[in-house]
JSON list of C-alpha atoms in Angstrom, two decimals:
[
{"chain": "A", "resi": 245, "resn": "MET", "atom": "CA", "xyz": [51.98, -47.27, -100.92]},
{"chain": "A", "resi": 246, "resn": "LEU", "atom": "CA", "xyz": [49.01, -45.67, -98.94]},
{"chain": "A", "resi": 247, "resn": "LYS", "atom": "CA", "xyz": [45.68, -44.60, -100.29]},
{"chain": "A", "resi": 248, "resn": "PRO", "atom": "CA", "xyz": [43.58, -44.07, -97.13]},
{"chain": "A", "resi": 249, "resn": "ASP", "atom": "CA", "xyz": [39.84, -44.16, -97.27]},
{"chain": "A", "resi": 250, "resn": "TYR", "atom": "CA", "xyz": [38.35, -40.96, -96.05]},
{"chain": "A", "resi": 251, "resn": "PRO", "atom": "CA", "xyz": [37.01, -39.82, -93.80]},
{"chain": "A", "resi": 252, "resn": "ILE", "atom": "CA", "xyz": [39.05, -41.38, -91.40]},
{"chain": "A", "resi": 253, "resn": "THR", "atom": "CA", "xyz": [37.20, -41.38, -88.09]},
{"chain": "A", "resi": 254, "resn": "THR", "atom": "CA", "xyz": [38.44, -41.47, -84.51]},
{"chain": "A", "resi": 255, "resn": "PRO", "atom": "CA", "xyz": [36.28, -40.96, -81.68]},
{"chain": "A", "resi": 256, "resn": "ARG", "atom": "CA", "xyz": [35.88, -37.24, -81.78]},
{"chain": "A", "resi": 257, "resn": "LEU", "atom": "CA", "xyz": [37.32, -36.30, -85.09]},
{"chain": "A", "resi": 258, "resn": "LEU", "atom": "CA", "xyz": [37.29, -36.81, -88.76]},
{"chain": "A", "resi": 259, "resn": "LEU", "atom": "CA", "xyz": [40.39, -36.32, -90.69]},
{"chain": "A", "resi": 260, "resn": "ARG", "atom": "CA", "xyz": [39.51, -35.67, -94.57]},
{"chain": "A", "resi": 261, "resn": "PRO", "atom": "CA", "xyz": [41.26, -34.31, -97.41]},
{"chain": "A", "resi": 262, "resn": "PHE", "atom": "CA", "xyz": [41.10, -30.41, -97.40]},
{"chain": "A", "resi": 263, "resn": "THR", "atom": "CA", "xyz": [38.84, -28.49, -100.05]},
{"chain": "A", "resi": 264, "resn": "PRO", "atom": "CA", "xyz": [38.47, -25.34, -101.63]},
{"chain": "A", "resi": 265, "resn": "ASP", "atom": "CA", "xyz": [35.50, -24.45, -99.02]},
{"chain": "A", "resi": 266, "resn": "ASP", "atom": "CA", "xyz": [38.23, -24.77, -96.09]},
{"chain": "A", "resi": 267, "resn": "LEU", "atom": "CA", "xyz": [39.95, -21.34, -97.00]},
{"chain": "A", "resi": 268, "resn": "ASP", "atom": "CA", "xyz": [38.11, -19.20, -94.43]},
{"chain": "A", "resi": 269, "resn": "ALA", "atom": "CA", "xyz": [38.75, -21.84, -91.51]},
{"chain": "A", "resi": 270, "resn": "LEU", "atom": "CA", "xyz": [42.25, -22.42, -92.73]},
{"chain": "A", "resi": 271, "resn": "HIS", "atom": "CA", "xyz": [42.80, -18.56, -92.73]},
{"chain": "A", "resi": 272, "resn": "THR", "atom": "CA", "xyz": [41.50, -18.05, -89.38]},
{"chain": "A", "resi": 273, "resn": "TYR", "atom": "CA", "xyz": [44.46, -19.97, -87.59]},
{"chain": "A", "resi": 274, "resn": "GLU", "atom": "CA", "xyz": [47.18, -19.80, -90.39]},
{"chain": "A", "resi": 275, "resn": "SER", "atom": "CA", "xyz": [47.11, -15.82, -89.92]},
{"chain": "A", "resi": 276, "resn": "ARG", "atom": "CA", "xyz": [47.51, -15.76, -86.27]},
{"chain": "A", "resi": 277, "resn": "PRO", "atom": "CA", "xyz": [51.25, -14.83, -85.12]},
{"chain": "A", "resi": 278, "resn": "ASP", "atom": "CA", "xyz": [50.72, -17.31, -82.05]},
{"chain": "A", "resi": 279, "resn": "VAL", "atom": "CA", "xyz": [50.14, -20.20, -84.71]},
{"chain": "A", "resi": 280, "resn": "ALA", "atom": "CA", "xyz": [53.11, -19.45, -86.51]},
{"chain": "A", "resi": 281, "resn": "ARG", "atom": "CA", "xyz": [55.54, -18.42, -83.85]},
{"chain": "A", "resi": 282, "resn": "TYR", "atom": "CA", "xyz": [57.29, -22.05, -83.92]},
{"chain": "A", "resi": 283, "resn": "LEU", "atom": "CA", "xyz": [56.70, -22.71, -87.48]},
{"chain": "A", "resi": 284, "resn": "TYR", "atom": "CA", "xyz": [58.84, -22.10, -90.54]},
{"chain": "A", "resi": 285, "resn": "TRP", "atom": "CA", "xyz": [56.54, -19.64, -92.00]},
{"chain": "A", "resi": 286, "resn": "GLU", "atom": "CA", "xyz": [55.22, -16.12, -90.89]},
{"chain": "A", "resi": 287, "resn": "PRO", "atom": "CA", "xyz": [51.32, -15.55, -90.10]},
{"chain": "A", "resi": 288, "resn": "ARG", "atom": "CA", "xyz": [49.88, -15.81, -93.79]},
{"chain": "A", "resi": 289, "resn": "ASP", "atom": "CA", "xyz": [47.43, -13.51, -95.66]},
{"chain": "A", "resi": 290, "resn": "ARG", "atom": "CA", "xyz": [44.85, -14.69, -97.54]},
{"chain": "A", "resi": 291, "resn": "ALA", "atom": "CA", "xyz": [46.52, -15.10, -100.90]},
{"chain": "A", "resi": 292, "resn": "THR", "atom": "CA", "xyz": [49.22, -17.18, -99.19]},
{"chain": "A", "resi": 293, "resn": "THR", "atom": "CA", "xyz": [46.72, -19.05, -97.44]},
{"chain": "A", "resi": 294, "resn": "ARG", "atom": "CA", "xyz": [44.81, -20.18, -100.87]},
{"chain": "A", "resi": 295, "resn": "THR", "atom": "CA", "xyz": [48.09, -21.29, -102.26]},
{"chain": "A", "resi": 296, "resn": "PHE", "atom": "CA", "xyz": [49.23, -23.62, -99.41]},
{"chain": "A", "resi": 297, "resn": "LEU", "atom": "CA", "xyz": [45.47, -24.67, -99.45]},
{"chain": "A", "resi": 298, "resn": "ASP", "atom": "CA", "xyz": [45.77, -25.78, -103.07]},
{"chain": "A", "resi": 299, "resn": "LYS", "atom": "CA", "xyz": [48.98, -27.82, -102.22]},
{"chain": "A", "resi": 300, "resn": "LYS", "atom": "CA", "xyz": [47.32, -29.36, -99.57]},
{"chain": "A", "resi": 301, "resn": "ILE", "atom": "CA", "xyz": [44.26, -30.55, -101.66]},
{"chain": "A", "resi": 302, "resn": "THR", "atom": "CA", "xyz": [46.60, -32.81, -103.50]},
{"chain": "A", "resi": 303, "resn": "ARG", "atom": "CA", "xyz": [48.39, -34.44, -100.71]},
{"chain": "A", "resi": 304, "resn": "THR", "atom": "CA", "xyz": [45.88, -37.09, -99.98]},
{"chain": "A", "resi": 305, "resn": "SER", "atom": "CA", "xyz": [48.05, -40.43, -100.62]},
{"chain": "A", "resi": 306, "resn": "LEU", "atom": "CA", "xyz": [51.62, -41.59, -100.44]},
{"chain": "A", "resi": 307, "resn": "LEU", "atom": "CA", "xyz": [52.62, -43.17, -103.60]},
{"chain": "A", "resi": 308, "resn": "GLU", "atom": "CA", "xyz": [56.57, -42.67, -103.37]},
{"chain": "A", "resi": 309, "resn": "GLU", "atom": "CA", "xyz": [59.03, -41.59, -101.03]},
{"chain": "A", "resi": 310, "resn": "GLY", "atom": "CA", "xyz": [58.48, -37.72, -100.41]},
{"chain": "A", "resi": 311, "resn": "ASP", "atom": "CA", "xyz": [54.99, -37.46, -100.51]},
{"chain": "A", "resi": 312, "resn": "ALA", "atom": "CA", "xyz": [52.90, -36.63, -97.74]},
{"chain": "A", "resi": 313, "resn": "LEU", "atom": "CA", "xyz": [49.28, -36.78, -96.32]},
{"chain": "A", "resi": 314, "resn": "ASP", "atom": "CA", "xyz": [48.22, -33.39, -95.42]},
{"chain": "A", "resi": 315, "resn": "LEU", "atom": "CA", "xyz": [44.63, -34.05, -93.70]},
{"chain": "A", "resi": 316, "resn": "ALA", "atom": "CA", "xyz": [42.11, -31.32, -92.33]},
{"chain": "A", "resi": 317, "resn": "ILE", "atom": "CA", "xyz": [41.26, -32.00, -88.59]},
{"chain": "A", "resi": 318, "resn": "THR", "atom": "CA", "xyz": [37.58, -31.52, -88.11]},
{"chain": "A", "resi": 319, "resn": "LEU", "atom": "CA", "xyz": [35.32, -32.15, -85.25]},
{"chain": "A", "resi": 320, "resn": "ARG", "atom": "CA", "xyz": [33.18, -35.22, -85.72]},
{"chain": "A", "resi": 321, "resn": "HIS", "atom": "CA", "xyz": [29.81, -33.88, -84.22]},
{"chain": "A", "resi": 322, "resn": "THR", "atom": "CA", "xyz": [29.95, -30.40, -86.02]},
{"chain": "A", "resi": 323, "resn": "GLY", "atom": "CA", "xyz": [32.27, -30.95, -89.08]},
{"chain": "A", "resi": 324, "resn": "GLU", "atom": "CA", "xyz": [34.10, -27.53, -87.93]},
{"chain": "A", "resi": 325, "resn": "LEU", "atom": "CA", "xyz": [37.79, -27.35, -89.35]},
{"chain": "A", "resi": 326, "resn": "ILE", "atom": "CA", "xyz": [40.04, -27.07, -86.41]},
{"chain": "A", "resi": 327, "resn": "GLY", "atom": "CA", "xyz": [43.66, -27.79, -87.73]},
{"chain": "A", "resi": 328, "resn": "GLN", "atom": "CA", "xyz": [45.57, -30.13, -90.00]},
{"chain": "A", "resi": 329, "resn": "SER", "atom": "CA", "xyz": [47.85, -33.45, -89.35]},
{"chain": "A", "resi": 330, "resn": "LEU", "atom": "CA", "xyz": [50.65, -34.56, -91.43]},
{"chain": "A", "resi": 331, "resn": "LEU", "atom": "CA", "xyz": [52.51, -37.73, -92.42]},
{"chain": "A", "resi": 332, "resn": "ILE", "atom": "CA", "xyz": [55.37, -37.45, -94.98]},
{"chain": "A", "resi": 333, "resn": "TRP", "atom": "CA", "xyz": [56.88, -40.73, -96.22]},
{"chain": "A", "resi": 334, "resn": "THR", "atom": "CA", "xyz": [60.44, -39.60, -95.73]},
{"chain": "A", "resi": 335, "resn": "SER", "atom": "CA", "xyz": [62.60, -42.67, -96.67]},
{"chain": "A", "resi": 336, "resn": "LYS", "atom": "CA", "xyz": [61.26, -45.82, -98.61]},
{"chain": "A", "resi": 337, "resn": "GLN", "atom": "CA", "xyz": [64.62, -47.88, -98.18]},
{"chain": "A", "resi": 338, "resn": "HIS", "atom": "CA", "xyz": [64.74, -47.13, -94.35]},
{"chain": "A", "resi": 339, "resn": "ARG", "atom": "CA", "xyz": [61.06, -46.80, -93.95]},
{"chain": "A", "resi": 340, "resn": "GLN", "atom": "CA", "xyz": [60.74, -43.89, -92.18]},
{"chain": "A", "resi": 341, "resn": "GLY", "atom": "CA", "xyz": [58.20, -41.16, -91.82]},
{"chain": "A", "resi": 342, "resn": "GLU", "atom": "CA", "xyz": [57.45, -37.77, -89.85]},
{"chain": "A", "resi": 343, "resn": "ILE", "atom": "CA", "xyz": [54.23, -36.78, -88.65]},
{"chain": "A", "resi": 344, "resn": "GLY", "atom": "CA", "xyz": [53.41, -33.30, -87.89]},
{"chain": "A", "resi": 345, "resn": "TYR", "atom": "CA", "xyz": [50.25, -31.10, -86.71]},
{"chain": "A", "resi": 346, "resn": "VAL", "atom": "CA", "xyz": [48.79, -27.55, -86.49]},
{"chain": "A", "resi": 347, "resn": "LEU", "atom": "CA", "xyz": [45.69, -26.63, -84.15]},
{"chain": "A", "resi": 348, "resn": "HIS", "atom": "CA", "xyz": [43.58, -23.49, -84.12]},
{"chain": "A", "resi": 349, "resn": "PRO", "atom": "CA", "xyz": [44.72, -22.33, -80.39]},
{"chain": "A", "resi": 350, "resn": "ASP", "atom": "CA", "xyz": [40.59, -22.16, -79.61]},
{"chain": "A", "resi": 351, "resn": "HIS", "atom": "CA", "xyz": [40.87, -25.93, -79.69]},
{"chain": "A", "resi": 352, "resn": "HIS", "atom": "CA", "xyz": [44.09, -26.24, -77.69]},
{"chain": "A", "resi": 353, "resn": "GLY", "atom": "CA", "xyz": [44.08, -28.15, -74.48]},
{"chain": "A", "resi": 354, "resn": "HIS", "atom": "CA", "xyz": [41.46, -30.76, -75.34]},
{"chain": "A", "resi": 355, "resn": "GLY", "atom": "CA", "xyz": [43.53, -33.93, -76.55]},
{"chain": "A", "resi": 356, "resn": "TYR", "atom": "CA", "xyz": [42.83, -33.27, -80.28]},
{"chain": "A", "resi": 357, "resn": "ALA", "atom": "CA", "xyz": [46.56, -33.03, -81.51]},
{"chain": "A", "resi": 358, "resn": "THR", "atom": "CA", "xyz": [47.29, -36.16, -80.09]},
{"chain": "A", "resi": 359, "resn": "GLU", "atom": "CA", "xyz": [44.17, -37.79, -81.34]},
{"chain": "A", "resi": 360, "resn": "ALA", "atom": "CA", "xyz": [45.09, -36.74, -84.81]},
{"chain": "A", "resi": 361, "resn": "ALA", "atom": "CA", "xyz": [48.67, -37.68, -84.44]},
{"chain": "A", "resi": 362, "resn": "HIS", "atom": "CA", "xyz": [47.98, -40.88, -83.07]},
{"chain": "A", "resi": 363, "resn": "GLU", "atom": "CA", "xyz": [45.93, -41.59, -86.49]},
{"chain": "A", "resi": 364, "resn": "MET", "atom": "CA", "xyz": [48.81, -40.65, -88.22]},
{"chain": "A", "resi": 365, "resn": "LEU", "atom": "CA", "xyz": [50.91, -43.09, -86.49]},
{"chain": "A", "resi": 366, "resn": "ARG", "atom": "CA", "xyz": [48.61, -45.84, -86.99]},
{"chain": "A", "resi": 367, "resn": "LEU", "atom": "CA", "xyz": [48.38, -44.88, -90.84]},
{"chain": "A", "resi": 368, "resn": "GLY", "atom": "CA", "xyz": [52.24, -45.00, -90.87]},
{"chain": "A", "resi": 369, "resn": "PHE", "atom": "CA", "xyz": [52.99, -48.14, -88.89]},
{"chain": "A", "resi": 370, "resn": "ASP", "atom": "CA", "xyz": [49.78, -50.42, -89.69]},
{"chain": "A", "resi": 371, "resn": "SER", "atom": "CA", "xyz": [49.07, -49.17, -93.49]},
{"chain": "A", "resi": 372, "resn": "LEU", "atom": "CA", "xyz": [52.38, -48.16, -94.82]},
{"chain": "A", "resi": 373, "resn": "GLY", "atom": "CA", "xyz": [54.73, -50.48, -92.80]},
{"chain": "A", "resi": 374, "resn": "LEU", "atom": "CA", "xyz": [56.91, -47.93, -91.62]},
{"chain": "A", "resi": 375, "resn": "HIS", "atom": "CA", "xyz": [59.89, -48.90, -89.09]},
{"chain": "A", "resi": 376, "resn": "ARG", "atom": "CA", "xyz": [60.40, -45.35, -87.69]},
{"chain": "A", "resi": 377, "resn": "ILE", "atom": "CA", "xyz": [58.45, -42.23, -87.51]},
{"chain": "A", "resi": 378, "resn": "THR", "atom": "CA", "xyz": [59.86, -38.80, -86.06]},
{"chain": "A", "resi": 379, "resn": "GLY", "atom": "CA", "xyz": [58.38, -35.66, -84.90]},
{"chain": "A", "resi": 380, "resn": "ARG", "atom": "CA", "xyz": [60.45, -32.63, -85.33]},
{"chain": "A", "resi": 381, "resn": "LEU", "atom": "CA", "xyz": [59.89, -29.31, -83.66]},
{"chain": "A", "resi": 382, "resn": "ASP", "atom": "CA", "xyz": [61.03, -25.86, -82.29]},
{"chain": "A", "resi": 383, "resn": "ALA", "atom": "CA", "xyz": [62.91, -26.60, -78.91]},
{"chain": "A", "resi": 384, "resn": "ARG", "atom": "CA", "xyz": [60.95, -24.02, -77.21]},
{"chain": "A", "resi": 385, "resn": "ASN", "atom": "CA", "xyz": [57.45, -25.66, -78.26]},
{"chain": "A", "resi": 386, "resn": "THR", "atom": "CA", "xyz": [56.70, -27.23, -75.01]},
{"chain": "A", "resi": 387, "resn": "ALA", "atom": "CA", "xyz": [53.06, -27.92, -75.72]},
{"chain": "A", "resi": 388, "resn": "SER", "atom": "CA", "xyz": [53.98, -29.68, -79.18]},
{"chain": "A", "resi": 389, "resn": "ALA", "atom": "CA", "xyz": [56.87, -31.75, -77.04]},
{"chain": "A", "resi": 390, "resn": "ARG", "atom": "CA", "xyz": [54.01, -32.82, -74.68]},
{"chain": "A", "resi": 391, "resn": "VAL", "atom": "CA", "xyz": [51.64, -34.15, -77.67]},
{"chain": "A", "resi": 392, "resn": "LEU", "atom": "CA", "xyz": [54.53, -36.27, -78.97]},
{"chain": "A", "resi": 393, "resn": "GLU", "atom": "CA", "xyz": [55.35, -37.56, -75.36]},
{"chain": "A", "resi": 394, "resn": "LYS", "atom": "CA", "xyz": [51.76, -38.69, -74.98]},
{"chain": "A", "resi": 395, "resn": "LEU", "atom": "CA", "xyz": [52.07, -40.65, -77.74]},
{"chain": "A", "resi": 396, "resn": "HIS", "atom": "CA", "xyz": [55.02, -42.38, -76.15]},
{"chain": "A", "resi": 397, "resn": "MET", "atom": "CA", "xyz": [57.58, -41.09, -78.86]},
{"chain": "A", "resi": 398, "resn": "ARG", "atom": "CA", "xyz": [61.26, -40.70, -77.18]},
{"chain": "A", "resi": 399, "resn": "ARG", "atom": "CA", "xyz": [63.16, -37.49, -76.89]},
{"chain": "A", "resi": 400, "resn": "GLU", "atom": "CA", "xyz": [65.98, -38.45, -79.11]},
{"chain": "A", "resi": 401, "resn": "ALA", "atom": "CA", "xyz": [67.91, -35.28, -79.66]},
{"chain": "A", "resi": 402, "resn": "THR", "atom": "CA", "xyz": [68.09, -31.63, -79.50]},
{"chain": "A", "resi": 403, "resn": "LEU", "atom": "CA", "xyz": [70.14, -29.85, -82.12]},
{"chain": "A", "resi": 404, "resn": "ILE", "atom": "CA", "xyz": [71.34, -26.36, -80.72]},
{"chain": "A", "resi": 405, "resn": "GLU", "atom": "CA", "xyz": [70.97, -23.33, -82.78]},
{"chain": "A", "resi": 406, "resn": "ASN", "atom": "CA", "xyz": [70.75, -25.81, -85.94]},
{"chain": "A", "resi": 407, "resn": "GLU", "atom": "CA", "xyz": [68.55, -23.45, -88.28]},
{"chain": "A", "resi": 408, "resn": "PHE", "atom": "CA", "xyz": [68.43, -19.64, -88.67]},
{"chain": "A", "resi": 409, "resn": "VAL", "atom": "CA", "xyz": [64.75, -18.94, -88.99]},
{"chain": "A", "resi": 410, "resn": "LYS", "atom": "CA", "xyz": [62.99, -15.72, -88.83]},
{"chain": "A", "resi": 411, "resn": "GLY", "atom": "CA", "xyz": [66.46, -13.96, -88.11]},
{"chain": "A", "resi": 412, "resn": "GLU", "atom": "CA", "xyz": [67.26, -15.84, -85.08]},
{"chain": "A", "resi": 413, "resn": "TRP", "atom": "CA", "xyz": [68.93, -18.97, -84.61]},
{"chain": "A", "resi": 414, "resn": "SER", "atom": "CA", "xyz": [66.87, -21.81, -83.17]},
{"chain": "A", "resi": 415, "resn": "SER", "atom": "CA", "xyz": [67.31, -25.18, -81.81]},
{"chain": "A", "resi": 416, "resn": "GLU", "atom": "CA", "xyz": [65.35, -28.13, -82.85]},
{"chain": "A", "resi": 417, "resn": "THR", "atom": "CA", "xyz": [63.95, -31.28, -81.06]},
{"chain": "A", "resi": 418, "resn": "ILE", "atom": "CA", "xyz": [63.58, -34.52, -82.72]},
{"chain": "A", "resi": 419, "resn": "TYR", "atom": "CA", "xyz": [61.18, -37.35, -81.09]},
{"chain": "A", "resi": 420, "resn": "ALA", "atom": "CA", "xyz": [60.79, -40.70, -82.46]},
{"chain": "A", "resi": 421, "resn": "ILE", "atom": "CA", "xyz": [58.97, -44.02, -82.33]},
{"chain": "A", "resi": 422, "resn": "LEU", "atom": "CA", "xyz": [59.63, -47.53, -83.56]},
{"chain": "A", "resi": 423, "resn": "ASP", "atom": "CA", "xyz": [57.09, -49.97, -84.90]},
{"chain": "A", "resi": 424, "resn": "SER", "atom": "CA", "xyz": [57.81, -52.41, -82.28]},
{"chain": "A", "resi": 425, "resn": "GLU", "atom": "CA", "xyz": [57.18, -49.89, -79.64]},
{"chain": "A", "resi": 426, "resn": "TRP", "atom": "CA", "xyz": [53.90, -48.56, -81.09]},
{"chain": "A", "resi": 427, "resn": "THR", "atom": "CA", "xyz": [50.83, -49.54, -79.22]},
{"chain": "A", "resi": 428, "resn": "PRO", "atom": "CA", "xyz": [47.49, -48.78, -81.14]}
]
């Protein structure tokens, strides 16, 4: 079980629960085709962003298998919302989880995704006691793969054309790291 104290502070970021006031900032990147390109969803209209924001607002603790932390990534010095980070508790029995992240393209290339995902790994291993954490991505998303590699996650598999997404077959790459390999 994990109920973090918020906000979670990193050297340059604050990770915090989403609030209703985040709608405009969230919609600025969720509505972009370049953001949705490698995700399961199409660019979102404002109403759809609001629906998913309502769900994100409730995802602040891991009480049982299947729960997720879905946190706003904000710049520490300005409070600007620049993305989201995710930790899902995928198996209690096998002590496994999964991380994810989405960042506004204006903030790519600064290491923010790596910094936020590092914190999700820390929460999973040090606070929840997970044994293994994965990251799954569209195999074409080389930028996201670089983030996972910077976190010292190992590329374990590429599942060739395993999913039919947005009208085409896509391949999925899976990265993972064990608690014994984790270096805070």
